[in-house]
Coordinates of C-alpha atoms in Angstrom, one line a residue:
Chain A
M1 CA 228.6 345.1 221.8
A2 CA 232.0 346.0 220.5
Q3 CA 233.5 344.3 223.5
Q4 CA 231.5 341.1 222.8
A5 CA 232.7 340.7 219.3
L6 CA 236.3 341.2 220.4
V7 CA 235.8 338.4 222.9
T8 CA 234.6 336.0 220.3
A9 CA 237.6 336.9 218.2
D10 CA 239.8 336.1 221.2
Q11 CA 238.1 332.8 221.7
Q12 CA 238.7 331.8 218.1
R13 CA 242.3 332.9 218.5
E14 CA 242.8 330.4 221.3
A15 CA 241.7 327.5 219.2
V16 CA 244.5 328.2 216.8
P17 CA 247.9 327.2 218.2
E18 CA 250.7 329.6 217.4
P19 CA 250.0 332.7 215.4
V20 CA 252.6 333.5 212.7
I21 CA 252.8 337.1 213.7
R22 CA 252.0 338.2 217.2
V23 CA 252.1 341.9 218.1
R24 CA 251.7 342.9 221.7
G25 CA 251.4 346.3 223.3
L26 CA 252.9 348.0 220.3
R27 CA 253.5 351.7 220.6
N28 CA 254.7 353.9 217.7
Q29 CA 255.0 357.6 217.8
F30 CA 256.5 360.4 215.8
G31 CA 257.5 363.2 218.1
T32 CA 254.5 363.8 220.2
Q33 CA 252.1 362.2 217.7
V34 CA 251.1 358.7 218.8
V35 CA 250.2 356.5 215.9
H36 CA 249.8 353.1 217.7
D37 CA 249.2 352.7 221.4
N38 CA 249.0 349.4 223.1
L39 CA 248.2 347.7 219.9
D40 CA 247.7 343.9 219.8
L41 CA 247.4 341.8 216.7
D42 CA 247.6 338.1 215.8
V43 CA 248.0 336.9 212.3
R44 CA 247.2 333.2 211.9
K45 CA 249.0 330.7 209.8
G46 CA 247.6 330.5 206.3
E47 CA 245.2 333.3 206.4
V48 CA 244.9 336.5 204.3
L49 CA 244.6 339.4 206.7
G50 CA 243.5 342.7 205.2
V51 CA 244.5 345.8 207.1
V52 CA 242.4 348.9 206.6
G53 CA 242.2 352.3 208.3
G54 CA 241.8 356.0 207.4
S55 CA 244.7 357.9 205.9
G56 CA 247.3 358.5 208.6
S57 CA 246.1 355.8 210.8
G58 CA 249.4 354.1 210.6
K59 CA 248.8 351.1 208.3
S60 CA 252.1 351.4 206.5
V61 CA 253.9 352.2 209.8
L62 CA 252.5 349.0 211.3
L63 CA 253.8 347.0 208.3
R64 CA 257.2 348.7 208.5
T65 CA 257.4 348.0 212.2
I66 CA 256.5 344.3 211.7
I67 CA 259.2 343.8 209.1
G68 CA 261.7 345.7 211.1
L69 CA 262.2 348.8 209.0
R70 CA 261.1 350.8 212.0
R71 CA 261.9 350.2 215.7
Q72 CA 258.8 350.5 217.9
Q73 CA 258.8 352.7 221.0
A74 CA 257.3 350.0 223.1
G75 CA 255.8 346.5 222.8
T76 CA 256.9 343.3 221.1
V77 CA 256.6 341.9 217.6
E78 CA 257.0 338.1 217.3
I79 CA 257.3 336.4 214.0
M80 CA 257.0 332.7 214.0
G81 CA 257.5 332.8 217.8
R82 CA 260.7 334.9 217.7
D83 CA 260.9 338.4 219.1
T84 CA 262.2 340.6 216.3
S85 CA 263.9 343.0 218.7
K86 CA 266.0 340.3 220.3
L87 CA 267.5 338.7 217.3
T88 CA 271.2 338.4 216.4
E89 CA 272.1 339.8 213.0
R90 CA 272.3 336.3 211.6
D91 CA 268.9 335.1 213.0
A92 CA 267.4 338.3 211.7
K93 CA 268.7 337.5 208.2
D94 CA 267.3 333.9 208.4
L95 CA 264.0 335.4 209.4
R96 CA 264.0 337.8 206.5
A97 CA 264.3 334.9 204.2
Q98 CA 261.0 333.7 205.5
W99 CA 259.0 336.6 204.3
G100 CA 258.6 338.6 201.1
V101 CA 257.5 342.2 200.9
L102 CA 255.8 343.9 198.0
F103 CA 256.2 347.7 198.4
Q104 CA 253.6 350.1 197.0
D105 CA 255.1 350.7 193.6
G106 CA 257.1 347.5 193.4
A107 CA 260.3 349.2 194.6
L108 CA 262.3 347.3 192.0
F109 CA 266.0 348.1 191.7
S110 CA 266.0 350.4 188.7
S111 CA 269.4 349.5 187.5
L112 CA 268.6 345.8 187.2
S113 CA 266.3 343.9 184.8
V114 CA 263.3 342.1 186.1
A115 CA 265.1 338.8 186.0
E116 CA 268.0 340.2 187.9
N117 CA 265.7 341.8 190.4
I118 CA 264.2 338.3 191.1
Q119 CA 267.7 336.9 191.4
V120 CA 268.8 339.3 194.0
P121 CA 267.3 337.3 196.9
L122 CA 268.1 334.0 195.2
K123 CA 271.8 334.9 195.0
E124 CA 271.9 336.2 198.6
Y125 CA 270.2 333.3 200.2
T126 CA 270.6 330.2 198.1
K127 CA 273.3 328.1 196.5
L128 CA 271.4 327.3 193.3
S129 CA 273.4 326.6 190.2
R130 CA 273.3 329.3 187.5
R131 CA 271.1 327.1 185.3
L132 CA 268.6 326.2 188.1
M133 CA 268.5 329.8 189.2
D134 CA 267.5 330.9 185.7
E135 CA 264.8 328.3 185.6
V136 CA 263.5 329.3 189.0
T137 CA 263.4 332.9 187.8
R138 CA 261.4 331.9 184.8
V139 CA 259.0 330.0 187.1
K140 CA 258.4 333.1 189.2
I141 CA 257.9 335.2 186.1
V142 CA 255.2 332.8 184.9
M143 CA 253.6 332.4 188.4
T144 CA 253.0 336.1 188.7
G145 CA 251.6 336.3 185.2
L146 CA 254.3 338.4 183.6
P147 CA 254.7 338.0 179.9
A148 CA 257.8 336.0 178.9
D149 CA 259.6 339.0 177.4
A150 CA 259.4 341.0 180.6
A151 CA 262.4 339.1 182.0
V152 CA 265.0 341.2 180.2
K153 CA 263.2 344.5 180.6
F154 CA 264.1 347.2 183.0
P155 CA 261.6 348.6 185.6
S156 CA 261.3 351.9 183.7
E157 CA 260.1 350.0 180.7
L158 CA 257.2 348.4 182.5
S159 CA 253.7 349.5 183.2
G160 CA 252.5 350.1 186.8
G161 CA 250.7 346.7 186.9
M162 CA 253.7 344.9 185.5
R163 CA 256.0 346.6 188.0
K164 CA 253.8 345.2 190.8
R165 CA 253.8 341.8 189.3
A166 CA 257.6 341.9 189.1
G167 CA 257.8 343.2 192.7
L168 CA 255.6 340.2 193.7
A169 CA 257.8 337.8 191.8
R170 CA 260.8 339.2 193.7
A171 CA 258.9 338.9 197.0
L172 CA 258.1 335.3 196.2
A173 CA 261.6 334.4 195.0
L174 CA 262.4 332.4 198.1
D175 CA 259.0 330.9 198.5
P176 CA 258.4 332.7 201.7
N177 CA 255.9 331.7 204.4
I178 CA 254.6 335.2 204.9
L179 CA 253.9 337.7 202.3
F180 CA 253.5 341.4 203.1
L181 CA 251.7 343.5 200.6
D182 CA 251.4 347.3 200.8
E183 CA 248.4 348.4 198.8
P184 CA 248.9 345.8 196.1
T185 CA 246.0 347.0 193.9
A186 CA 246.4 350.7 194.3
G187 CA 246.9 352.4 190.9
L188 CA 245.7 349.4 188.9
D189 CA 242.7 349.4 186.6
P190 CA 239.7 347.3 187.9
I191 CA 240.5 344.4 185.6
G192 CA 244.2 344.5 186.5
A193 CA 243.2 344.8 190.2
A194 CA 240.8 341.8 190.0
N195 CA 243.5 339.8 188.2
F196 CA 246.0 340.7 190.9
D197 CA 243.5 339.7 193.6
Q198 CA 243.0 336.4 191.9
L199 CA 246.7 335.9 191.6
I200 CA 247.3 336.5 195.2
G201 CA 244.5 334.2 196.1
T202 CA 245.8 331.3 194.0
L203 CA 249.4 331.8 195.1
Q204 CA 248.3 331.9 198.7
Q205 CA 246.4 328.6 198.4
S206 CA 249.0 326.7 196.4
L207 CA 252.0 328.0 198.4
G208 CA 250.2 328.0 201.8
L209 CA 251.2 331.6 202.3
T210 CA 250.2 333.8 205.2
V211 CA 249.3 337.2 203.7
F212 CA 249.4 340.5 205.5
M213 CA 247.9 343.0 203.1
V214 CA 247.5 346.7 203.6
T215 CA 244.7 347.8 201.3
H216 CA 241.9 350.2 200.6
D217 CA 240.4 348.1 197.9
L218 CA 237.0 346.9 199.2
D219 CA 236.8 344.4 196.3
S220 CA 240.0 342.7 197.3
L221 CA 238.9 342.7 201.0
I222 CA 235.8 340.8 200.0
A223 CA 237.4 338.7 197.4
I224 CA 240.5 337.3 199.1
C225 CA 240.7 338.3 202.8
D226 CA 239.8 335.8 205.5
R227 CA 239.8 338.5 208.2
I228 CA 240.1 342.2 208.3
A229 CA 242.0 344.3 210.8
V230 CA 240.7 347.8 211.2
L231 CA 243.1 350.4 212.6
I232 CA 241.0 352.8 214.7
D233 CA 241.9 355.0 217.7
K234 CA 245.5 353.8 217.7
K235 CA 244.4 350.2 218.1
I236 CA 243.3 347.3 216.0
V237 CA 240.0 345.5 215.7
V238 CA 240.1 342.2 213.9
G239 CA 237.3 340.1 212.5
T240 CA 235.5 338.9 209.4
I241 CA 233.4 341.4 207.6
K242 CA 230.3 340.0 209.2
E243 CA 231.7 340.4 212.7
L244 CA 233.0 343.9 211.9
L245 CA 229.6 344.9 210.6
K246 CA 228.1 344.1 214.0
L247 CA 230.3 346.7 215.7
D248 CA 228.8 350.1 216.0
H249 CA 232.0 352.2 215.7
P250 CA 231.2 355.1 213.3
W251 CA 234.3 354.7 211.2
I252 CA 233.7 351.0 210.6
Q253 CA 230.0 351.6 209.9
E254 CA 230.9 354.3 207.4
Y255 CA 233.6 352.2 205.8
F256 CA 231.6 349.0 205.4
R257 CA 228.2 350.7 204.9
G258 CA 229.2 353.5 202.6
P259 CA 228.1 353.7 199.0
R260 CA 231.3 352.2 197.7
A261 CA 231.1 349.3 200.1
R262 CA 227.5 348.6 199.2
A263 CA 228.5 348.5 195.5
A264 CA 231.3 346.1 196.3
F265 CA 229.0 343.9 198.3
G266 CA 226.6 343.9 195.4
E267 CA 223.7 345.2 197.5
Chain B
M1 CA 259.1 319.3 212.0
A2 CA 260.3 315.8 212.9
V3 CA 261.8 315.1 209.6
A4 CA 265.4 316.3 209.0
E5 CA 265.5 319.2 206.6
Q6 CA 266.7 317.0 203.8
G7 CA 265.4 316.0 200.4
L8 CA 266.1 312.5 199.0
L9 CA 266.0 311.1 195.5
D10 CA 265.8 307.4 195.2
I11 CA 265.5 305.3 192.0
R12 CA 264.0 301.8 192.3
R13 CA 264.4 299.5 189.3
G14 CA 263.1 296.1 188.5
E15 CA 261.1 294.1 186.0
G16 CA 261.0 296.8 183.3
Q17 CA 260.0 299.4 185.8
W18 CA 261.6 302.6 187.0
V19 CA 260.3 304.4 190.0
V20 CA 261.7 307.7 190.8
V21 CA 260.9 308.3 194.5
A22 CA 261.2 311.8 195.9
T23 CA 261.0 312.1 199.7
G24 CA 261.6 314.7 202.3
V25 CA 262.0 318.4 201.8
W26 CA 262.1 319.6 198.2
D27 CA 262.5 323.3 198.5
I28 CA 265.0 326.0 197.5
S29 CA 267.4 325.1 200.3
T30 CA 267.7 321.4 199.4
L31 CA 267.6 321.7 195.7
P32 CA 271.3 322.5 194.9
S33 CA 272.2 319.0 195.8
L34 CA 269.1 317.4 194.2
D35 CA 269.1 319.2 190.9
D36 CA 272.0 317.5 189.3
A37 CA 270.8 314.0 190.2
V38 CA 267.4 314.8 188.7
R39 CA 269.0 316.0 185.5
K40 CA 271.0 312.8 185.2
I41 CA 268.0 310.4 185.4
A42 CA 268.0 308.4 182.3
P43 CA 265.8 305.3 182.3
D44 CA 266.4 302.3 180.1
R45 CA 264.5 302.3 176.8
G46 CA 261.1 300.7 176.9
D47 CA 260.8 300.7 180.7
K48 CA 257.8 302.1 182.4
V49 CA 258.6 305.1 184.5
R50 CA 256.7 306.5 187.4
I51 CA 257.4 309.4 189.7
D52 CA 256.4 308.8 193.2
M53 CA 255.9 312.0 195.3
S54 CA 253.9 310.5 198.2
G55 CA 256.9 310.9 200.5
I56 CA 257.4 314.6 200.0
D57 CA 256.9 316.6 203.2
K58 CA 257.6 320.0 201.9
L59 CA 257.4 321.3 198.4
D60 CA 257.9 324.8 197.1
S61 CA 257.6 326.2 193.7
A62 CA 261.2 325.6 192.8
G63 CA 261.0 322.0 193.9
A64 CA 257.8 321.6 192.0
W65 CA 259.5 323.0 189.0
V66 CA 262.4 320.5 189.1
L67 CA 260.0 317.6 189.3
F68 CA 257.8 319.1 186.7
R69 CA 260.7 319.5 184.4
L70 CA 261.7 315.9 184.9
R71 CA 258.3 314.7 184.0
Q72 CA 258.2 316.9 181.0
R73 CA 261.6 315.7 179.8
L74 CA 260.7 312.1 180.3
Q75 CA 257.5 312.5 178.4
D76 CA 259.3 314.3 175.6
E77 CA 261.6 311.3 175.4
G78 CA 258.7 309.0 175.0
Y79 CA 258.1 307.6 178.5
D80 CA 254.7 307.6 180.3
A81 CA 256.1 309.2 183.4
D82 CA 253.0 309.2 185.5
V83 CA 253.1 311.1 188.7
E84 CA 251.8 309.4 191.8
G85 CA 251.0 310.5 195.3
L86 CA 250.8 314.2 194.6
R87 CA 249.2 315.8 197.6
P88 CA 246.1 317.9 196.9
E89 CA 247.7 321.0 198.5
H90 CA 250.6 320.7 196.1
A91 CA 248.5 320.3 193.0
G92 CA 248.0 324.0 192.7
L93 CA 251.7 324.5 192.5
F94 CA 251.9 322.4 189.4
A95 CA 249.0 324.2 187.8
N96 CA 250.8 327.4 188.4
I97 CA 254.1 326.7 186.9
S98 CA 253.1 324.4 184.1
S99 CA 253.5 327.2 181.5
A100 CA 257.0 328.1 182.7
K101 CA 258.4 325.7 180.1
D102 CA 257.1 328.0 177.4
V103 CA 259.2 330.9 178.6
P104 CA 262.3 331.1 176.5
E105 CA 265.7 330.9 178.1
L106 CA 266.8 334.1 179.7
Q107 CA 268.7 335.5 176.8
K108 CA 272.4 335.9 177.3
A109 CA 273.8 337.3 174.1
K110 CA 277.1 335.6 173.2
F111 CA 280.0 337.9 174.0
R112 CA 281.7 338.8 170.7
P113 CA 284.5 341.4 171.6
V114 CA 285.2 342.8 168.2
L115 CA 281.5 343.1 167.2
H116 CA 280.7 344.4 170.6
M117 CA 283.4 347.1 170.3
L118 CA 282.3 348.1 166.8
E119 CA 278.7 348.3 167.9
H120 CA 279.6 350.4 170.9
V121 CA 281.7 352.8 168.8
G122 CA 278.9 353.1 166.3
R123 CA 276.2 353.6 168.9
R124 CA 278.3 356.2 170.7
T125 CA 279.0 358.1 167.5
F126 CA 275.3 358.3 166.7
Q127 CA 274.6 359.3 170.3
M128 CA 277.1 362.1 170.2
A129 CA 275.7 363.4 166.9
S130 CA 272.2 363.3 168.2
E131 CA 273.2 364.9 171.5
A132 CA 275.0 367.7 169.7
R133 CA 271.8 368.3 167.6
D134 CA 269.7 368.3 170.8
L135 CA 272.0 370.7 172.5
L136 CA 271.8 373.0 169.5
S137 CA 268.1 372.8 169.5
F138 CA 268.1 373.5 173.3
F139 CA 270.3 376.5 172.6
G140 CA 267.6 377.7 170.1
E141 CA 264.9 377.2 172.6
I142 CA 266.8 379.3 175.2
C143 CA 267.2 382.0 172.6
F144 CA 263.5 382.0 171.9
A145 CA 262.7 382.0 175.6
V146 CA 265.0 385.0 176.1
A147 CA 263.5 386.8 173.2
Y148 CA 260.0 386.2 174.5
V149 CA 260.9 387.3 178.0
L150 CA 262.6 390.5 176.7
T151 CA 259.4 391.4 174.8
H152 CA 257.2 390.5 177.8
P153 CA 259.2 392.0 180.6
R154 CA 256.5 391.2 183.1
R155 CA 257.3 387.5 182.6
I156 CA 260.6 387.9 184.3
K157 CA 260.4 386.5 187.8
L158 CA 263.0 388.0 190.0
V159 CA 262.6 386.0 193.1
P160 CA 263.8 382.7 191.7
V161 CA 266.8 384.5 190.1
I162 CA 267.8 386.0 193.4
N163 CA 267.2 382.7 195.1
Q164 CA 269.5 381.0 192.6
M165 CA 272.1 383.7 192.9
E166 CA 272.3 383.0 196.6
Q167 CA 272.7 379.3 196.1
V168 CA 275.2 379.4 193.3
G169 CA 277.0 382.6 194.2
L170 CA 276.9 383.6 197.8
N171 CA 277.0 380.0 199.2
A172 CA 280.0 379.3 196.9
L173 CA 282.1 382.1 198.4
P174 CA 284.0 380.0 201.0
I175 CA 285.1 377.2 198.8
V176 CA 286.0 379.4 195.8
G177 CA 287.9 381.8 198.1
L178 CA 289.8 379.1 199.9
L179 CA 290.9 377.3 196.7
A180 CA 291.9 380.5 194.9
F181 CA 293.9 381.6 198.0
L182 CA 295.7 378.2 198.1
I183 CA 296.5 378.2 194.4
G184 CA 297.8 381.8 194.8
V185 CA 300.1 380.5 197.6
V186 CA 301.3 377.5 195.5
L187 CA 301.9 379.6 192.4
A188 CA 303.9 382.2 194.2
F189 CA 306.0 379.6 195.9
Q190 CA 306.7 377.7 192.7
G191 CA 307.3 380.8 190.7
A192 CA 309.7 382.2 193.3
D193 CA 311.6 378.9 193.4
Q194 CA 312.3 379.0 189.7
L195 CA 312.8 382.7 189.2
A196 CA 315.2 382.9 192.1
R197 CA 317.7 380.9 190.1
F198 CA 318.4 383.9 187.9
G199 CA 317.7 386.5 190.5
A200 CA 314.4 387.6 189.1
E201 CA 312.4 386.9 192.3
I202 CA 310.5 390.1 191.9
Y203 CA 308.9 388.9 188.7
T204 CA 307.0 386.3 190.7
V205 CA 304.6 389.1 191.2
N206 CA 304.2 389.6 187.5
L207 CA 303.8 385.9 187.0
L208 CA 301.2 385.7 189.7
G209 CA 299.3 388.8 188.6
V210 CA 299.1 388.0 184.9
S211 CA 298.4 384.3 185.1
F212 CA 295.8 384.7 187.8
L213 CA 293.9 387.6 186.3
R214 CA 294.0 386.4 182.7
E215 CA 293.4 382.7 183.2
I216 CA 293.6 380.9 186.5
G217 CA 291.2 382.9 188.6
I218 CA 288.2 382.5 186.3
L219 CA 289.1 379.0 185.2
I220 CA 289.3 377.7 188.8
T221 CA 286.0 379.4 189.6
S222 CA 284.3 378.0 186.5
I223 CA 285.5 374.5 187.3
I224 CA 284.4 374.7 190.9
I225 CA 281.0 376.1 189.9
A226 CA 280.6 373.4 187.1
G227 CA 281.1 370.8 189.8
R228 CA 279.0 372.5 192.4
S229 CA 276.2 374.2 190.6
G230 CA 276.1 372.5 187.2
S231 CA 275.6 369.2 188.9
A232 CA 273.0 370.7 191.2
F233 CA 271.0 372.0 188.2
T234 CA 271.0 368.6 186.6
A235 CA 270.0 366.8 189.8
Q236 CA 267.3 369.3 190.6
I237 CA 265.7 369.3 187.2
G238 CA 266.3 365.6 186.7
T239 CA 264.5 364.7 189.9
M240 CA 261.6 366.9 188.9
K241 CA 261.6 365.1 185.6
V242 CA 261.4 361.7 187.4
N243 CA 258.6 363.0 189.6
E244 CA 256.7 364.1 186.4
E245 CA 256.8 367.7 187.7
I246 CA 258.1 368.9 184.3
D247 CA 255.2 367.2 182.6
A248 CA 252.8 368.8 185.1
M249 CA 254.3 372.2 184.3
S250 CA 253.9 371.7 180.5
A251 CA 250.3 370.4 181.1
L252 CA 249.5 373.6 183.0
G253 CA 250.8 375.6 180.1
L254 CA 253.9 376.7 181.9
S255 CA 257.2 376.7 180.1
P256 CA 260.0 374.7 181.9
I257 CA 262.5 376.7 180.0
Q258 CA 261.2 380.0 181.2
L259 CA 260.6 378.8 184.8
L260 CA 263.5 376.6 185.4
V261 CA 266.2 377.2 182.9
L262 CA 266.2 381.0 182.5
P263 CA 266.5 381.9 186.2
R264 CA 269.4 379.5 186.6
L265 CA 271.0 380.8 183.5
L266 CA 270.6 384.4 184.4
A267 CA 271.7 383.9 188.0
L268 CA 274.9 382.2 187.0
I269 CA 275.7 384.8 184.3
L270 CA 275.3 387.6 186.9
V271 CA 277.2 385.8 189.6
L272 CA 280.1 384.1 187.9
P273 CA 282.0 387.4 186.9
L274 CA 281.7 388.5 190.5
L275 CA 283.0 385.1 191.8
G276 CA 285.8 385.3 189.3
F277 CA 286.8 388.8 190.6
Y278 CA 286.6 387.5 194.1
A279 CA 288.8 384.6 193.2
D280 CA 291.3 386.9 191.6
I281 CA 291.6 389.0 194.7
M282 CA 291.9 385.9 197.0
G283 CA 294.6 384.4 194.7
L284 CA 296.5 387.7 194.8
I285 CA 296.2 387.9 198.6
G286 CA 297.5 384.3 198.8
G287 CA 300.4 385.2 196.5
A288 CA 301.2 388.4 198.5
I289 CA 301.3 386.6 201.8
M290 CA 303.6 383.9 200.3
S291 CA 305.8 386.6 198.7
M292 CA 306.1 388.3 202.1
F293 CA 307.3 385.2 203.8
V294 CA 309.5 383.6 201.1
L295 CA 310.8 386.6 199.2
D296 CA 310.6 389.3 201.8
I297 CA 308.6 391.4 199.4
S298 CA 306.5 393.8 201.5
V299 CA 302.8 394.3 200.7
A300 CA 303.5 397.8 199.5
R301 CA 306.3 396.6 197.2
F302 CA 304.0 393.8 195.9
I303 CA 301.3 396.3 195.0
E304 CA 303.7 398.6 193.3
Q305 CA 305.2 395.8 191.3
L306 CA 301.7 394.5 190.4
N307 CA 300.7 398.0 189.3
G308 CA 303.5 398.0 186.8
A309 CA 302.9 394.5 185.5
L310 CA 299.2 394.7 184.9
S311 CA 297.1 396.8 182.5
M312 CA 293.4 397.1 182.8
W313 CA 293.0 394.7 180.0
T314 CA 294.7 391.9 181.9
F315 CA 291.9 392.1 184.3
W316 CA 289.1 392.5 181.7
I317 CA 290.4 389.5 179.6
G318 CA 289.7 387.3 182.6
I319 CA 286.3 388.7 183.5
I320 CA 285.0 389.0 179.9
K321 CA 285.1 385.2 179.7
A322 CA 283.0 384.7 182.8
P323 CA 279.5 385.2 181.4
F324 CA 280.3 382.9 178.5
F325 CA 281.5 380.2 180.9
A326 CA 278.5 380.7 183.0
F327 CA 276.2 380.3 180.0
V328 CA 277.8 377.0 179.1
I329 CA 277.8 375.6 182.6
A330 CA 274.1 376.5 183.2
M331 CA 273.0 375.4 179.8
I332 CA 274.8 372.0 180.0
G333 CA 273.5 371.5 183.6
C334 CA 269.8 372.2 182.6
F335 CA 270.1 370.4 179.3
N336 CA 271.2 367.2 181.0
G337 CA 268.6 367.6 183.7
L338 CA 265.8 367.7 181.1
K339 CA 267.3 364.7 179.4
V340 CA 266.8 362.5 182.5
A341 CA 264.5 359.7 181.8
G342 CA 262.6 357.3 184.1
S343 CA 264.8 356.3 186.9
A344 CA 267.0 357.5 189.8
E345 CA 270.0 355.9 188.1
S346 CA 269.5 358.2 185.2
V347 CA 269.7 361.2 187.4
G348 CA 273.1 360.1 188.6
M349 CA 274.3 359.3 185.1
M350 CA 273.2 362.6 183.7
T351 CA 274.8 364.6 186.6
T352 CA 278.1 363.0 186.0
K353 CA 277.8 363.7 182.3
A354 CA 276.8 367.4 182.9
V355 CA 279.9 368.0 185.1
V356 CA 282.3 366.4 182.6
Q357 CA 280.8 368.2 179.6
A358 CA 280.7 371.5 181.4
I359 CA 284.3 371.4 182.5
F360 CA 285.4 370.2 179.0
L361 CA 283.5 372.9 177.2
V362 CA 284.8 375.6 179.6
I363 CA 288.4 374.6 178.8
V364 CA 287.7 374.4 175.1
L365 CA 286.1 377.8 175.2
D366 CA 289.0 379.2 177.1
A367 CA 291.4 378.0 174.4
V368 CA 289.2 379.6 171.8
F369 CA 289.3 382.9 173.7
S370 CA 293.1 382.6 173.9
I371 CA 293.4 382.3 170.1
L372 CA 290.9 385.1 169.6
F373 CA 292.8 387.4 172.0
S374 CA 296.2 386.6 170.3
Y375 CA 294.7 387.6 167.0
L376 CA 293.4 390.8 168.5
K377 CA 296.8 391.3 170.0
I378 CA 295.5 392.1 173.4

């Protein structure tokens, strides 16, 4: 039965031309501990993919491998058709301008104000005039729902939710095609988390983003994810929630049928 | 992508109509060349203005902003400025950024040098005053903690003290020894050079012995330890502060002063006199070796001369100062560590501050001791 669902996912995959991210035969290990083994994953253009898995199943490692912070032991990662391990320094830089990353706690540069944080990628990658750059910065601040006075504040003066929004504003500075989010709603209160979900949903639709989101938040999985990738047994199973529910792997069943999941589904 | 990666701005005029036609790619890469042209658009009075966006292939939020700003400006100037041909997938962008116009300009305070300087001086003065007060209150807290620990001897935790003694004392032996040795060598060489002019080479030994034992040995050691361990105290405690470990301690009813400050303080007070003594010996060895080579003074002669030059007090004057220096270094280090706030940058700033303050205070204290000793005629 598991096999069957995977096949349907594969068939769907063929209908879509070129995936934005294509991972093949990925192997990651720390010492003798293998985290990923022969892992395949496709992320389609314009979708929101939620990545879930138990603690230590290598969700963040996968994200770090895809964005090139970690070199895999085997396998390939292709982003927009380009193998990330075979890029020249310059091509790699161009590619990095195509994606934005929101780290878990925002990872803002603590010595820079929010506005300056947003301007770091703008200064590095664009030739905007001073005036237009300030305007674009303001646009990003508004887009991510930060209050106007946040621009001149420093990261240590912001609340956790605002730091995430500021991190998102920096990730979106260049209007990337792909957005990587590492647990975007962790540590936010339910209202803040729901707002953040909504924000990502709207931005994704209006900017046509492809979103790769590591999360544990069942509500956001249901609210904004088109498909869900489950990391189990060093591999990945992808599907919509309905498809995943048909699989009888114990972890998946427990995850999507547990009391919290039932509450999230509104059953 | 068949279209060239280029954005175009075209203005068609005629019969009381202005049509601003935007085509191609309007994103952050093409905007630098488009922005000025957009800003310069100034239609004739009374004309009807339209913005035609049907030819836009790619639009990002920055591009949308530039066009939105244009429409806003034209409307404020009293034109209709209708937008045409907006693609449905781009509509969301406009909805998203429409409130950006309400965000005030990113404030850049005008630079006024004199005012700035005055403000800076004033702020620093207040800062220094409040810092001095905080330091005094920290000194008070330490005194209370010491009193508490003395009345509750079971509260004394020996393991952290010994651990700190190893880190600040034992591990510092190589660097302290090497530097003291080298300074002994240099001092002997320079002294010999000068004293040889009036045939008093043998007094190099006196110079070396007195200056090393009274001042240089302990001063060098204190400065090295301020740089090595004072900074470490600040960085360790500061990082714990950033990680909220200090708050966790307080929440558990543990006293950071007792658990973090006192062991470091006690360890340094115990260890610094020993290090100072060790530096004295190493400096004298350096001087003796140098005297042997340059002045042909044998080791036996060196010791004999030294014996005549020094009294027990020469030695004690140096060593007496050590616990006081140790107290200052440890207190300043811990104080600045506890003052760390918020960020990693703050840890670095406070560490620098701790080292500078500790070295400064050590030298000031040394001067105070000199005056005191000269009054006491020692």
